[in-house]
CSV table of C-alpha atoms and ligand atoms in Angstrom, one decimal:
chain,number,residue,atom,x,y,z
J,1,MET,CA,-60.0,51.7,-31.1
J,2,ASP,CA,-58.6,49.7,-28.3
J,3,THR,CA,-59.7,50.5,-24.7
J,4,ILE,CA,-57.1,51.4,-22.1
J,5,PRO,CA,-57.1,47.9,-20.5
J,6,GLU,CA,-56.7,46.4,-24.0
J,7,ILE,CA,-53.8,48.7,-24.9
J,8,LEU,CA,-52.1,47.8,-21.6
J,9,SER,CA,-52.8,44.1,-22.0
J,10,LYS,CA,-51.1,44.1,-25.5
J,11,GLN,CA,-48.1,46.0,-24.0
J,12,LYS,CA,-47.9,43.4,-21.3
J,13,ASP,CA,-47.8,40.6,-23.8
J,14,PHE,CA,-45.2,42.4,-25.9
J,15,PHE,CA,-43.0,43.0,-22.9
J,16,LYS,CA,-43.1,39.3,-22.1
J,17,SER,CA,-42.0,38.5,-25.6
J,18,GLN,CA,-38.5,39.7,-24.5
J,19,LYS,CA,-38.2,41.9,-27.6
J,20,THR,CA,-37.5,45.1,-25.6
J,21,LYS,CA,-34.6,43.4,-23.9
J,22,ASP,CA,-32.7,43.6,-27.1
J,23,VAL,CA,-30.5,46.7,-26.8
J,24,SER,CA,-30.0,47.0,-30.6
J,25,TYR,CA,-33.8,47.1,-31.0
J,26,ARG,CA,-34.1,49.9,-28.4
J,27,LEU,CA,-31.3,51.8,-30.2
J,28,SER,CA,-33.0,51.5,-33.6
J,29,LEU,CA,-36.3,52.8,-32.1
J,30,LEU,CA,-34.4,55.8,-30.5
J,31,LYS,CA,-32.6,56.6,-33.7
J,32,THR,CA,-35.9,56.6,-35.6
J,33,LEU,CA,-37.4,58.8,-32.9
J,34,LYS,CA,-34.6,61.2,-33.3
J,35,GLN,CA,-35.0,61.3,-37.1
J,36,GLU,CA,-38.8,61.9,-36.8
J,37,ILE,CA,-38.3,64.7,-34.2
J,38,VAL,CA,-35.6,66.4,-36.3
J,39,SER,CA,-37.8,66.3,-39.4
J,40,ASN,CA,-40.6,67.8,-37.3
J,41,GLU,CA,-38.5,70.7,-35.9
J,42,GLN,CA,-40.5,73.5,-37.5
J,43,ALA,CA,-43.8,71.7,-36.6
J,44,ILE,CA,-42.8,71.6,-33.0
J,45,TYR,CA,-42.0,75.4,-33.0
J,46,ASP,CA,-45.4,76.0,-34.7
J,47,ALA,CA,-47.3,73.9,-32.2
J,48,LEU,CA,-45.9,75.6,-29.2
J,49,LYS,CA,-46.5,79.0,-30.7
J,50,LYS,CA,-50.1,78.1,-31.2
J,51,ASP,CA,-50.5,76.7,-27.7
J,52,PHE,CA,-49.2,79.6,-25.7
J,53,LYS,CA,-47.2,81.9,-28.1
J,54,LYS,CA,-43.9,80.4,-27.0
J,55,PRO,CA,-41.1,81.9,-29.1
J,56,GLU,CA,-39.1,79.6,-31.4
J,57,PHE,CA,-35.9,80.6,-29.6
J,58,GLU,CA,-37.3,79.4,-26.2
J,59,THR,CA,-38.7,76.3,-27.7
J,60,PHE,CA,-35.3,75.5,-29.1
J,61,ILE,CA,-33.3,76.2,-25.9
J,62,SER,CA,-35.8,74.6,-23.5
J,63,GLU,CA,-37.5,71.8,-25.4
J,64,PHE,CA,-36.2,70.7,-28.8
J,65,GLY,CA,-32.5,71.2,-28.1
J,66,LEU,CA,-32.7,69.4,-24.7
J,67,VAL,CA,-34.5,66.5,-26.3
J,68,ILE,CA,-32.0,66.1,-29.1
J,69,SER,CA,-29.1,66.3,-26.6
J,70,GLU,CA,-30.7,63.6,-24.5
J,71,LEU,CA,-31.2,61.4,-27.5
J,72,ASN,CA,-27.6,61.9,-28.7
J,73,LEU,CA,-26.4,61.0,-25.2
J,74,VAL,CA,-28.4,57.8,-24.9
J,75,ILE,CA,-27.7,56.7,-28.4
J,76,LYS,CA,-24.0,57.1,-27.7
J,77,ASN,CA,-24.0,55.4,-24.3
J,78,LEU,CA,-26.8,52.9,-24.2
J,79,LYS,CA,-24.8,49.8,-24.8
J,80,LYS,CA,-22.4,50.7,-22.0
J,81,TRP,CA,-25.2,51.6,-19.6
J,82,ALA,CA,-27.2,48.4,-20.3
J,83,LYS,CA,-24.3,46.0,-19.7
J,84,PRO,CA,-24.3,44.0,-16.5
J,85,LYS,CA,-21.9,45.7,-14.1
J,86,ARG,CA,-19.4,43.5,-12.3
J,87,VAL,CA,-18.8,44.3,-8.6
J,88,LYS,CA,-16.3,42.8,-6.1
J,89,SER,CA,-17.5,39.7,-4.4
J,90,SER,CA,-17.7,39.5,-0.6
J,91,MET,CA,-16.6,37.0,2.0
J,92,LEU,CA,-20.1,35.6,2.1
J,93,THR,CA,-20.3,35.1,-1.6
J,94,PHE,CA,-16.7,34.0,-2.2
J,95,PRO,CA,-15.9,32.3,-4.5
J,96,SER,CA,-18.3,34.1,-6.9
J,97,GLN,CA,-18.6,36.7,-9.6
J,98,ASP,CA,-21.1,39.4,-8.7
J,99,TYR,CA,-23.1,41.6,-11.0
J,100,ILE,CA,-25.8,44.3,-11.2
J,101,TYR,CA,-28.1,43.6,-14.1
J,102,LYS,CA,-30.1,46.6,-15.4
J,103,GLU,CA,-33.6,45.3,-15.7
J,104,PRO,CA,-36.6,47.1,-17.3
J,105,TYR,CA,-39.6,47.4,-14.9
J,106,GLY,CA,-42.0,46.5,-17.6
J,107,ASN,CA,-45.1,48.6,-18.5
J,108,VAL,CA,-44.6,52.3,-17.7
J,109,LEU,CA,-47.2,55.1,-17.5
J,110,ILE,CA,-45.9,58.6,-18.1
J,111,ILE,CA,-48.2,61.6,-17.3
J,112,ALA,CA,-46.9,65.0,-18.6
J,113,PRO,CA,-47.7,68.6,-17.7
J,114,TRP,CA,-48.4,71.5,-20.1
J,115,ASN,CA,-45.6,74.0,-19.2
J,116,TYR,CA,-42.8,72.4,-21.2
J,117,PRO,CA,-45.2,70.1,-23.1
J,118,PHE,CA,-42.8,68.6,-25.6
J,119,LEU,CA,-39.7,68.2,-23.3
J,120,LEU,CA,-41.5,66.8,-20.3
J,121,ALA,CA,-43.4,64.2,-22.3
J,122,ILE,CA,-40.5,63.1,-24.6
J,123,GLU,CA,-37.5,63.1,-22.2
J,124,PRO,CA,-39.0,60.5,-19.8
J,125,LEU,CA,-40.2,58.5,-22.8
J,126,ILE,CA,-36.7,58.4,-24.2
J,127,MET,CA,-35.2,57.0,-21.0
J,128,ALA,CA,-38.1,54.5,-20.4
J,129,ILE,CA,-37.6,53.1,-23.9
J,130,ALA,CA,-33.8,53.1,-23.5
J,131,SER,CA,-34.2,51.0,-20.3
J,132,GLY,CA,-36.4,48.5,-22.2
J,133,ASN,CA,-39.9,49.3,-21.0
J,134,THR,CA,-43.1,49.8,-22.9
J,135,VAL,CA,-44.8,53.1,-22.4
J,136,VAL,CA,-48.3,54.6,-22.3
J,137,LEU,CA,-47.8,58.4,-22.4
J,138,LYS,CA,-50.5,60.9,-21.5
J,139,PRO,CA,-49.5,64.4,-22.7
J,140,SER,CA,-51.3,67.5,-21.3
J,141,GLU,CA,-54.8,68.3,-22.5
J,142,LEU,CA,-54.0,72.1,-22.2
J,143,THR,CA,-51.5,72.1,-25.0
J,144,LYS,CA,-53.6,70.6,-27.8
J,145,HIS,CA,-51.3,71.3,-30.7
J,146,THR,CA,-48.2,70.0,-29.1
J,147,SER,CA,-50.0,66.9,-27.7
J,148,GLN,CA,-51.4,66.1,-31.1
J,149,LEU,CA,-48.0,66.4,-32.7
J,150,ILE,CA,-46.5,64.1,-30.0
J,151,THR,CA,-49.2,61.5,-30.7
J,152,ASP,CA,-48.4,61.8,-34.5
J,153,ILE,CA,-44.7,61.4,-33.9
J,154,ILE,CA,-45.2,58.4,-31.6
J,155,GLN,CA,-47.6,56.7,-34.0
J,156,LYS,CA,-45.0,57.0,-36.8
J,157,VAL,CA,-42.1,55.7,-34.8
J,158,PHE,CA,-43.4,53.0,-32.4
J,159,PRO,CA,-45.6,50.0,-32.7
J,160,LYS,CA,-48.5,50.5,-30.3
J,161,THR,CA,-47.4,47.5,-28.3
J,162,ILE,CA,-44.3,49.5,-27.3
J,163,VAL,CA,-45.5,53.1,-27.0
J,164,THR,CA,-49.0,54.6,-27.2
J,165,SER,CA,-49.9,58.2,-26.6
J,166,ILE,CA,-53.3,58.6,-25.1
J,167,GLU,CA,-54.6,62.2,-25.2
J,168,GLY,CA,-57.2,63.2,-22.6
J,169,ASP,CA,-58.0,65.1,-19.5
J,170,VAL,CA,-58.5,64.2,-15.9
J,171,GLU,CA,-61.0,61.5,-16.7
J,172,THR,CA,-58.5,59.7,-19.0
J,173,ALA,CA,-55.7,60.2,-16.4
J,174,THR,CA,-58.0,58.7,-13.8
J,175,GLN,CA,-58.7,55.6,-16.0
J,176,LEU,CA,-55.0,55.2,-16.7
J,177,LEU,CA,-54.2,55.4,-13.0
J,178,ALA,CA,-56.8,52.7,-12.2
J,179,GLN,CA,-54.6,50.2,-14.1
J,180,LYS,CA,-51.8,48.2,-12.7
J,181,TRP,CA,-48.5,49.6,-14.0
J,182,ASP,CA,-44.9,48.5,-13.2
J,183,TYR,CA,-43.7,52.1,-13.0
J,184,ILE,CA,-45.4,55.5,-13.0
J,185,PHE,CA,-43.5,58.7,-13.9
J,186,PHE,CA,-45.6,61.8,-13.1
J,187,THR,CA,-44.7,65.5,-13.7
J,188,GLY,CA,-47.2,68.1,-12.5
J,189,SER,CA,-48.7,69.7,-9.5
J,190,VAL,CA,-48.4,68.7,-5.8
J,191,PRO,CA,-52.2,67.9,-5.4
J,192,VAL,CA,-52.3,65.7,-8.4
J,193,GLY,CA,-49.0,64.1,-7.3
J,194,LYS,CA,-50.7,63.0,-4.2
J,195,ILE,CA,-53.5,61.4,-6.3
J,196,VAL,CA,-50.9,59.6,-8.4
J,197,ALA,CA,-49.1,58.4,-5.2
J,198,ARG,CA,-52.4,57.0,-3.8
J,199,ALA,CA,-53.2,55.2,-7.0
J,200,ALA,CA,-49.7,53.7,-7.2
J,201,ALA,CA,-49.8,52.6,-3.5
J,202,LYS,CA,-52.8,50.4,-4.3
J,203,HIS,CA,-50.5,48.1,-6.4
J,204,LEU,CA,-47.2,49.0,-4.7
J,205,THR,CA,-46.1,50.5,-8.0
J,206,PRO,CA,-42.8,52.5,-7.8
J,207,ILE,CA,-43.1,56.1,-8.8
J,208,THR,CA,-41.2,59.2,-9.7
J,209,LEU,CA,-43.0,62.4,-8.9
J,210,GLU,CA,-41.6,65.6,-10.4
J,211,LEU,CA,-43.6,68.3,-8.7
J,212,GLY,CA,-43.4,72.0,-7.9
J,213,GLY,CA,-43.4,74.4,-5.0
J,214,LYS,CA,-42.2,77.9,-4.0
J,215,SER,CA,-38.5,78.1,-4.9
J,216,PRO,CA,-36.7,81.0,-3.2
J,217,CYS,CA,-33.9,83.1,-4.6
J,218,ILE,CA,-31.6,84.7,-2.0
J,219,ILE,CA,-29.5,87.8,-2.8
J,220,ASP,CA,-26.9,89.2,-0.4
J,221,GLU,CA,-25.1,92.5,-0.5
J,222,THR,CA,-21.8,91.2,-2.0
J,223,VAL,CA,-23.2,90.9,-5.6
J,224,ASN,CA,-23.0,92.9,-8.7
J,225,LEU,CA,-26.7,94.0,-8.9
J,226,LYS,CA,-26.7,94.8,-12.6
J,227,LEU,CA,-25.5,91.2,-13.4
J,228,VAL,CA,-28.0,89.7,-10.9
J,229,ALA,CA,-30.9,91.7,-12.4
J,230,ARG,CA,-29.9,90.6,-15.9
J,231,ARG,CA,-29.8,86.9,-15.0
J,232,ILE,CA,-33.1,87.1,-13.1
J,233,SER,CA,-34.8,88.9,-15.9
J,234,TRP,CA,-34.0,85.8,-18.0
J,235,GLY,CA,-34.6,83.0,-15.6
J,236,LYS,CA,-37.8,84.4,-14.1
J,237,PHE,CA,-39.6,85.4,-17.3
J,238,LEU,CA,-38.5,82.5,-19.5
J,239,ASN,CA,-41.7,80.7,-20.5
J,240,ALA,CA,-43.5,83.6,-18.8
J,241,GLY,CA,-42.5,82.3,-15.4
J,242,GLN,CA,-44.4,79.0,-16.0
J,243,THR,CA,-41.4,76.9,-15.0
J,244,CYS,CA,-41.3,74.4,-12.1
J,245,ILE,CA,-37.9,75.7,-11.0
J,246,SER,CA,-38.5,79.3,-11.6
J,247,ALA,CA,-37.5,81.7,-8.8
J,248,ASP,CA,-40.9,82.0,-7.1
J,249,TYR,CA,-39.8,84.9,-4.8
J,250,ILE,CA,-36.7,87.0,-3.9
J,251,ILE,CA,-35.2,87.4,-0.5
J,252,ILE,CA,-32.8,90.3,-0.7
J,253,LYS,CA,-30.7,92.1,1.9
J,254,SER,CA,-32.9,95.1,2.8
J,255,ASN,CA,-30.2,97.8,2.2
J,256,ILE,CA,-29.9,96.9,-1.5
J,257,LYS,CA,-33.5,96.2,-2.3
J,258,ASP,CA,-34.3,99.6,-3.9
J,259,ALA,CA,-31.3,99.5,-6.1
J,260,PHE,CA,-32.1,95.9,-7.1
J,261,VAL,CA,-35.7,96.8,-8.1
J,262,GLU,CA,-34.4,99.7,-10.3
J,263,ALA,CA,-31.8,97.4,-11.9
J,264,LEU,CA,-34.5,94.7,-12.5
J,265,LYS,CA,-37.0,97.2,-14.0
J,266,THR,CA,-34.2,98.4,-16.4
J,267,GLU,CA,-33.4,94.8,-17.4
J,268,ILE,CA,-37.0,93.8,-17.9
J,269,THR,CA,-37.6,96.8,-20.2
J,270,LYS,CA,-34.5,95.9,-22.2
J,271,ARG,CA,-35.8,92.3,-22.7
J,272,TYR,CA,-39.4,93.0,-23.5
J,273,GLY,CA,-39.7,96.8,-24.3
J,274,ILE,CA,-41.9,99.5,-22.8
J,275,ASP,CA,-45.0,97.5,-23.7
J,276,PRO,CA,-44.2,93.8,-23.1
J,277,LYS,CA,-47.5,92.8,-24.7
J,278,GLU,CA,-46.1,93.7,-28.1
J,279,SER,CA,-42.9,91.7,-27.5
J,280,PRO,CA,-42.6,88.5,-29.6
J,281,ASP,CA,-40.5,87.1,-26.9
J,282,LEU,CA,-42.9,86.8,-24.0
J,283,PRO,CA,-45.1,83.7,-24.0
J,284,ARG,CA,-48.8,83.9,-22.8
J,285,ILE,CA,-50.3,82.2,-19.7
J,286,ILE,CA,-51.6,78.8,-20.7
J,287,ASN,CA,-55.3,79.6,-20.2
J,288,LYS,CA,-57.8,82.1,-18.7
J,289,ARG,CA,-58.2,79.9,-15.6
J,290,ASN,CA,-54.5,80.4,-14.7
J,291,VAL,CA,-54.7,84.2,-15.5
J,292,LEU,CA,-57.5,84.5,-13.1
J,293,ARG,CA,-55.7,82.4,-10.5
J,294,ILE,CA,-52.7,84.7,-10.6
J,295,THR,CA,-54.9,87.8,-10.7
J,296,ASP,CA,-56.5,86.7,-7.5
J,297,MET,CA,-53.1,86.1,-6.0
J,298,LEU,CA,-52.3,89.8,-6.7
J,299,GLU,CA,-55.4,91.1,-5.0
J,300,ASP,CA,-53.7,92.2,-1.8
J,301,SER,CA,-50.3,92.9,-3.3
J,302,GLN,CA,-48.4,96.1,-3.7
J,303,VAL,CA,-47.5,96.0,-7.4
J,304,ILE,CA,-44.5,98.3,-8.1
J,305,PHE,CA,-43.9,97.4,-11.8
J,306,GLY,CA,-46.0,95.8,-14.6
J,307,GLY,CA,-49.3,94.5,-13.3
J,308,GLU,CA,-51.1,94.8,-16.7
J,309,ILE,CA,-53.5,91.8,-17.2
J,310,ASP,CA,-55.6,91.0,-20.2
J,311,VAL,CA,-57.6,87.9,-19.4
J,312,GLU,CA,-59.1,87.5,-22.9
J,313,ASN,CA,-55.6,87.3,-24.4
J,314,CYS,CA,-54.1,85.3,-21.5
J,315,TYR,CA,-51.5,88.1,-21.0
J,316,ILE,CA,-49.8,89.1,-17.7
J,317,ALA,CA,-47.0,91.6,-17.9
J,318,PRO,CA,-43.7,90.9,-16.1
J,319,THR,CA,-44.7,92.2,-12.6
J,320,LEU,CA,-42.8,93.0,-9.4
J,321,VAL,CA,-44.5,93.0,-6.0
J,322,ASP,CA,-43.0,94.9,-3.1
J,323,THR,CA,-42.3,93.2,0.3
J,324,PRO,CA,-45.4,91.2,0.8
J,325,ASN,CA,-46.1,89.5,4.1
J,326,LEU,CA,-46.2,85.8,4.3
J,327,ASP,CA,-49.9,85.9,4.7
J,328,ASN,CA,-50.5,87.8,1.5
J,329,LYS,CA,-52.1,85.8,-1.2
J,330,ILE,CA,-49.0,86.0,-3.5
J,331,MET,CA,-47.1,84.0,-0.8
J,332,GLY,CA,-49.8,81.5,-0.3
J,333,GLY,CA,-48.7,79.0,-3.1
J,334,GLU,CA,-46.6,78.5,-6.2
J,335,ILE,CA,-47.1,81.5,-8.5
J,336,PHE,CA,-46.2,79.8,-11.8
J,337,GLY,CA,-46.4,83.0,-13.8
J,338,PRO,CA,-44.4,86.2,-14.5
J,339,VAL,CA,-44.9,87.8,-11.1
J,340,LEU,CA,-42.0,88.2,-8.7
J,341,PRO,CA,-42.5,89.2,-5.1
J,342,ILE,CA,-39.4,90.8,-3.5
J,343,LEU,CA,-39.0,90.2,0.2
J,344,THR,CA,-36.1,91.5,2.4
J,345,TYR,CA,-33.9,90.2,5.2
J,346,ASN,CA,-31.5,91.7,7.7
J,347,THR,CA,-30.4,88.5,9.5
J,348,GLU,CA,-30.0,84.9,8.6
J,349,GLN,CA,-32.8,84.2,11.0
J,350,ASP,CA,-35.1,86.3,8.8
J,351,ILE,CA,-34.2,84.0,5.8
J,352,GLU,CA,-34.9,80.9,7.9
J,353,ASN,CA,-38.3,82.3,9.0
J,354,ILE,CA,-39.3,82.7,5.4
J,355,ILE,CA,-37.9,79.5,3.8
J,356,TRP,CA,-38.9,77.2,6.7
J,357,ASN,CA,-42.4,78.5,6.5
J,358,TYR,CA,-42.9,76.5,3.2
J,359,GLU,CA,-42.5,72.9,2.1
J,360,LYS,CA,-39.1,71.8,0.8
J,361,PRO,CA,-38.8,73.5,-2.6
J,362,LEU,CA,-37.8,72.1,-5.9
J,363,ALA,CA,-35.0,74.7,-6.4
J,364,LEU,CA,-33.1,77.2,-4.4
J,365,TYR,CA,-31.0,80.0,-5.8
J,366,VAL,CA,-28.4,82.1,-4.0
J,367,PHE,CA,-26.6,85.1,-5.5
J,368,SER,CA,-23.6,85.9,-3.5
J,369,ASN,CA,-19.8,86.3,-3.7
J,370,ASN,CA,-19.4,85.2,0.0
J,371,SER,CA,-18.5,81.6,-0.3
J,372,THR,CA,-19.1,80.9,3.4
J,373,PHE,CA,-22.7,82.2,3.1
J,374,VAL,CA,-23.2,80.2,-0.1
J,375,GLU,CA,-22.0,76.9,1.4
J,376,GLN,CA,-24.0,77.4,4.6
J,377,THR,CA,-27.1,78.1,2.5
J,378,ILE,CA,-26.6,75.1,0.3
J,379,LYS,CA,-26.2,72.9,3.4
J,380,LYS,CA,-28.8,74.4,5.7
J,381,TYR,CA,-32.0,74.0,3.5
J,382,ASN,CA,-33.6,71.0,2.0
J,383,PHE,CA,-34.3,71.5,-1.7
J,384,GLY,CA,-34.2,69.5,-5.0
J,385,GLY,CA,-31.3,71.3,-6.6
J,386,GLY,CA,-30.1,74.8,-7.3
J,387,VAL,CA,-27.7,77.3,-8.7
J,388,VAL,CA,-25.3,79.7,-7.3
J,389,ASN,CA,-25.3,83.1,-9.1
J,390,ASP,CA,-27.9,82.2,-11.7
J,391,LEU,CA,-31.3,80.6,-12.2
J,392,LEU,CA,-32.4,77.3,-13.9
J,393,ILE,CA,-29.2,76.3,-15.5
J,394,HIS,CA,-28.7,73.1,-13.3
J,395,PHE,CA,-31.5,71.7,-15.4
J,396,GLY,CA,-29.3,71.8,-18.5
J,397,ASN,CA,-26.5,69.5,-17.3
J,398,HIS,CA,-27.3,65.9,-17.9
J,399,ARG,CA,-24.7,64.9,-15.3
J,400,LEU,CA,-26.8,66.5,-12.6
J,401,PRO,CA,-29.8,64.4,-11.4
J,402,PHE,CA,-33.0,66.5,-11.5
J,403,GLY,CA,-35.7,66.0,-9.0
J,404,GLY,CA,-37.4,67.2,-5.8
J,405,ILE,CA,-37.5,66.3,-2.2
J,406,GLY,CA,-40.5,66.1,0.2
J,407,ALA,CA,-43.4,68.0,-1.3
J,408,SER,CA,-41.5,68.9,-4.4
J,409,GLY,CA,-41.2,65.3,-5.5
J,410,MET,CA,-39.3,62.1,-5.3
J,411,GLY,CA,-36.9,60.4,-7.6
J,412,ALA,CA,-34.8,62.0,-10.3
J,413,TYR,CA,-33.9,61.8,-13.9
J,414,HIS,CA,-31.8,63.4,-16.7
J,415,GLY,CA,-29.0,61.6,-18.5
J,416,LYS,CA,-27.7,58.4,-17.0
J,417,THR,CA,-29.9,59.0,-13.9
J,418,GLY,CA,-32.9,58.8,-16.2
J,419,PHE,CA,-31.8,55.4,-17.5
J,420,ASP,CA,-31.3,54.2,-13.9
J,421,THR,CA,-34.7,55.6,-12.8
J,422,PHE,CA,-36.5,53.3,-15.3
J,423,SER,CA,-34.3,50.3,-14.5
J,424,HIS,CA,-34.4,47.9,-11.6
J,425,ASN,CA,-30.9,47.0,-10.3
J,426,LYS,CA,-31.1,43.2,-10.2
J,427,ALA,CA,-28.4,41.8,-8.0
J,428,ILE,CA,-26.8,38.5,-9.2
J,429,SER,CA,-24.2,36.4,-7.5
J,430,LYS,CA,-22.7,33.7,-9.7
J,431,ARG,CA,-21.3,31.1,-7.4
J,432,ARG,CA,-18.2,29.2,-8.5
J,433,ASN,CA,-17.9,25.5,-7.9
J,434,TRP,CA,-14.1,25.0,-7.6
J,435,SER,CA,-14.2,25.6,-3.8
J,436,ASP,CA,-16.9,25.1,-1.1
J,437,PRO,CA,-15.5,26.3,2.3
J,438,GLY,CA,-17.0,24.3,5.1
J,439,VAL,CA,-17.1,27.0,7.7
J,440,ARG,CA,-20.8,27.9,7.1
J,441,TYR,CA,-22.1,24.4,7.5
J,442,ALA,CA,-23.3,22.9,10.8
J,443,PRO,CA,-22.2,21.5,13.2
J,444,TYR,CA,-20.8,25.0,14.1
J,445,LYS,CA,-18.8,23.8,17.1
J,446,GLY,CA,-15.2,25.1,17.0
J,447,LYS,CA,-15.8,27.3,13.9
J,448,LEU,CA,-16.8,30.6,15.5
J,449,ASP,CA,-13.2,31.8,16.0
J,450,LEU,CA,-12.3,31.1,12.4
J,451,LEU,CA,-15.5,32.9,11.2
J,452,LYS,CA,-14.6,36.0,13.3
J,453,LYS,CA,-11.0,36.0,11.9
J,454,MET,CA,-12.4,35.8,8.3
J,455,PHE,CA,-14.8,38.6,8.9
J,456,LYS,CA,-12.0,40.8,10.3
J,457,TYR,CA,-9.8,39.9,7.3
J,458,PHE,CA,-12.5,40.7,4.7
J,459,SER,CA,-13.9,43.9,6.2
L,1,LIG,P1,-51.3,69.2,-13.2
L,1,LIG,O1,-50.9,68.4,-12.0
L,1,LIG,O2,-52.6,69.9,-13.2
L,1,LIG,O3,-51.4,68.2,-14.5
L,1,LIG,C1,-50.3,67.4,-14.9
L,1,LIG,C2,-50.9,66.1,-15.5
L,1,LIG,O4,-51.8,65.5,-14.7
L,1,LIG,C3,-51.8,66.5,-16.8
L,1,LIG,O5,-51.5,65.5,-17.8
L,1,LIG,C4,-53.2,66.3,-16.3
L,1,LIG,O6,-54.1,65.9,-17.3
L,1,LIG,C5,-53.1,65.3,-15.2
L,1,LIG,N1,-54.1,65.4,-14.2
L,1,LIG,C6,-54.7,66.6,-13.8
L,1,LIG,N2,-55.6,66.3,-12.8
L,1,LIG,C7,-55.5,65.0,-12.6
L,1,LIG,C8,-56.2,64.1,-11.7
L,1,LIG,N3,-57.1,64.6,-10.8
L,1,LIG,N4,-55.9,62.8,-11.7
L,1,LIG,C9,-54.9,62.3,-12.5
L,1,LIG,N5,-54.3,63.1,-13.4
L,1,LIG,C10,-54.6,64.4,-13.4
L,1,LIG,O7,-50.1,70.1,-13.5
L,1,LIG,P2,-49.9,71.2,-14.7
L,1,LIG,O8,-50.8,72.3,-14.4
L,1,LIG,O9,-49.9,70.5,-16.0
L,1,LIG,O10,-48.4,71.6,-14.4
L,1,LIG,C11,-48.0,72.6,-13.5
L,1,LIG,C12,-47.4,72.0,-12.3
L,1,LIG,O11,-46.4,71.1,-12.6
L,1,LIG,C13,-46.7,73.1,-11.4
L,1,LIG,O12,-47.0,72.8,-10.1
L,1,LIG,C14,-45.2,72.8,-11.7
L,1,LIG,O13,-44.4,73.2,-10.7
L,1,LIG,C15,-45.2,71.3,-11.9
L,1,LIG,N6,-44.1,70.9,-12.7
L,1,LIG,C16,-43.1,70.2,-12.2
L,1,LIG,C17,-42.0,69.9,-13.0
L,1,LIG,C18,-40.8,69.1,-12.5
L,1,LIG,O14,-40.0,68.7,-13.3
L,1,LIG,N7,-40.7,68.9,-11.2
L,1,LIG,C19,-42.0,70.3,-14.3
L,1,LIG,C20,-43.1,71.0,-14.8
L,1,LIG,C21,-44.1,71.3,-14.0
């Protein structure tokens, strides 16, 4: 078996061969990838079920379905996206024809997390290949069945010189990061994001960091509480709350908190029954370490619903926590599980005091029918992206760029934005020869007035 430096060296040679510049070749690879994924549909459901009891329905809606839509989109549009784009020439380039060429970076490293292990490995891979790069992909070591299946699919579809999947843990990731890449795309936690950024800085390698954080969900008193509770019972407990853009905590107007809690209890029970452990629709926590981490976060919390924990079976019931203080453990970091603290506010200053206590989040949600409050909230806070009157759904529109800001990440992808992320915009001015205005040439004496007039005319 080749070592990591050998794999990369072969990919470097292949990139230099110019084969990946051929858009038809990229398209044929993407079409084969689609066929292989479609023929593995059931195997993908089975792998995710084995990894953390993820229901088929959730795997379809949040992994398989999104990957197939992205493939369909890129297969339909790649020729158009990859074409050099003509832009207007300027006074300084006239006479010229000016273009932006989409250029692949070269050899890309993708490091994926475990929480949407198929989607978050394959979606960046699709766009990196569409843009003409080679890829080494490291799927997560915590979802062994899915990662093995990803490796199998990649081996069947791609020559190793274009895409190789390397499974492994921190040690493997560390070896990979020690190489010189042309682009690194990382999805995962903030602390590891910083490690990736340090490794990239060594070679001035451009990066995308898709990280996490504590994403707030604000609810004012103008809402229909039953509808809000219904939508939150979906978005918060999908994937058992192990979603980077999950609502980490609620901030609700204090006078409607009790009614909201009752409505949410009712909705959670409708979704998962009296004993959610028996529900086929609630995934498990990825491993015992994470169950213990969340258990510890609950230590000084006032649990008002749920709270059942079975470490051996990686189970945590959908759990509600009543009005914690910001110094309670549950408010000390990203929860990343099916636990929802409910905080209250009376004034907008109260909301600011909570949100500005944390780093810029990946998502922010606001439930309100007051459009002034909604617009003010959207504009006031820095966050990656968000939804008004629902959770998560902005992820599902390929026309919306997806990414964080500040500690929740840098760069974005999804749809055409993903293609752009893995492409360098090469600026080319093609000078025409039929005219060569003399104004720029020395001696300059007597030309400044003419130059100023030209600047005025063209601007
Ligand atoms: P993680 O950072 O622990 O691991 C992510 C990847 O990094 C894995 O492949 C892992 O092997 C590798 N890794 C771990 N330690 C490393 C190290 N020291 N050096 C180099 N590589 C290392 O994250 P996770 O637990 O897999 O995922 C959960 C986190 O990811 C949460 O914080 C969540 O918010 C975030 N996330 C963000 C997005 C997004 O799109 N922004 C999506 C999913 C998850």
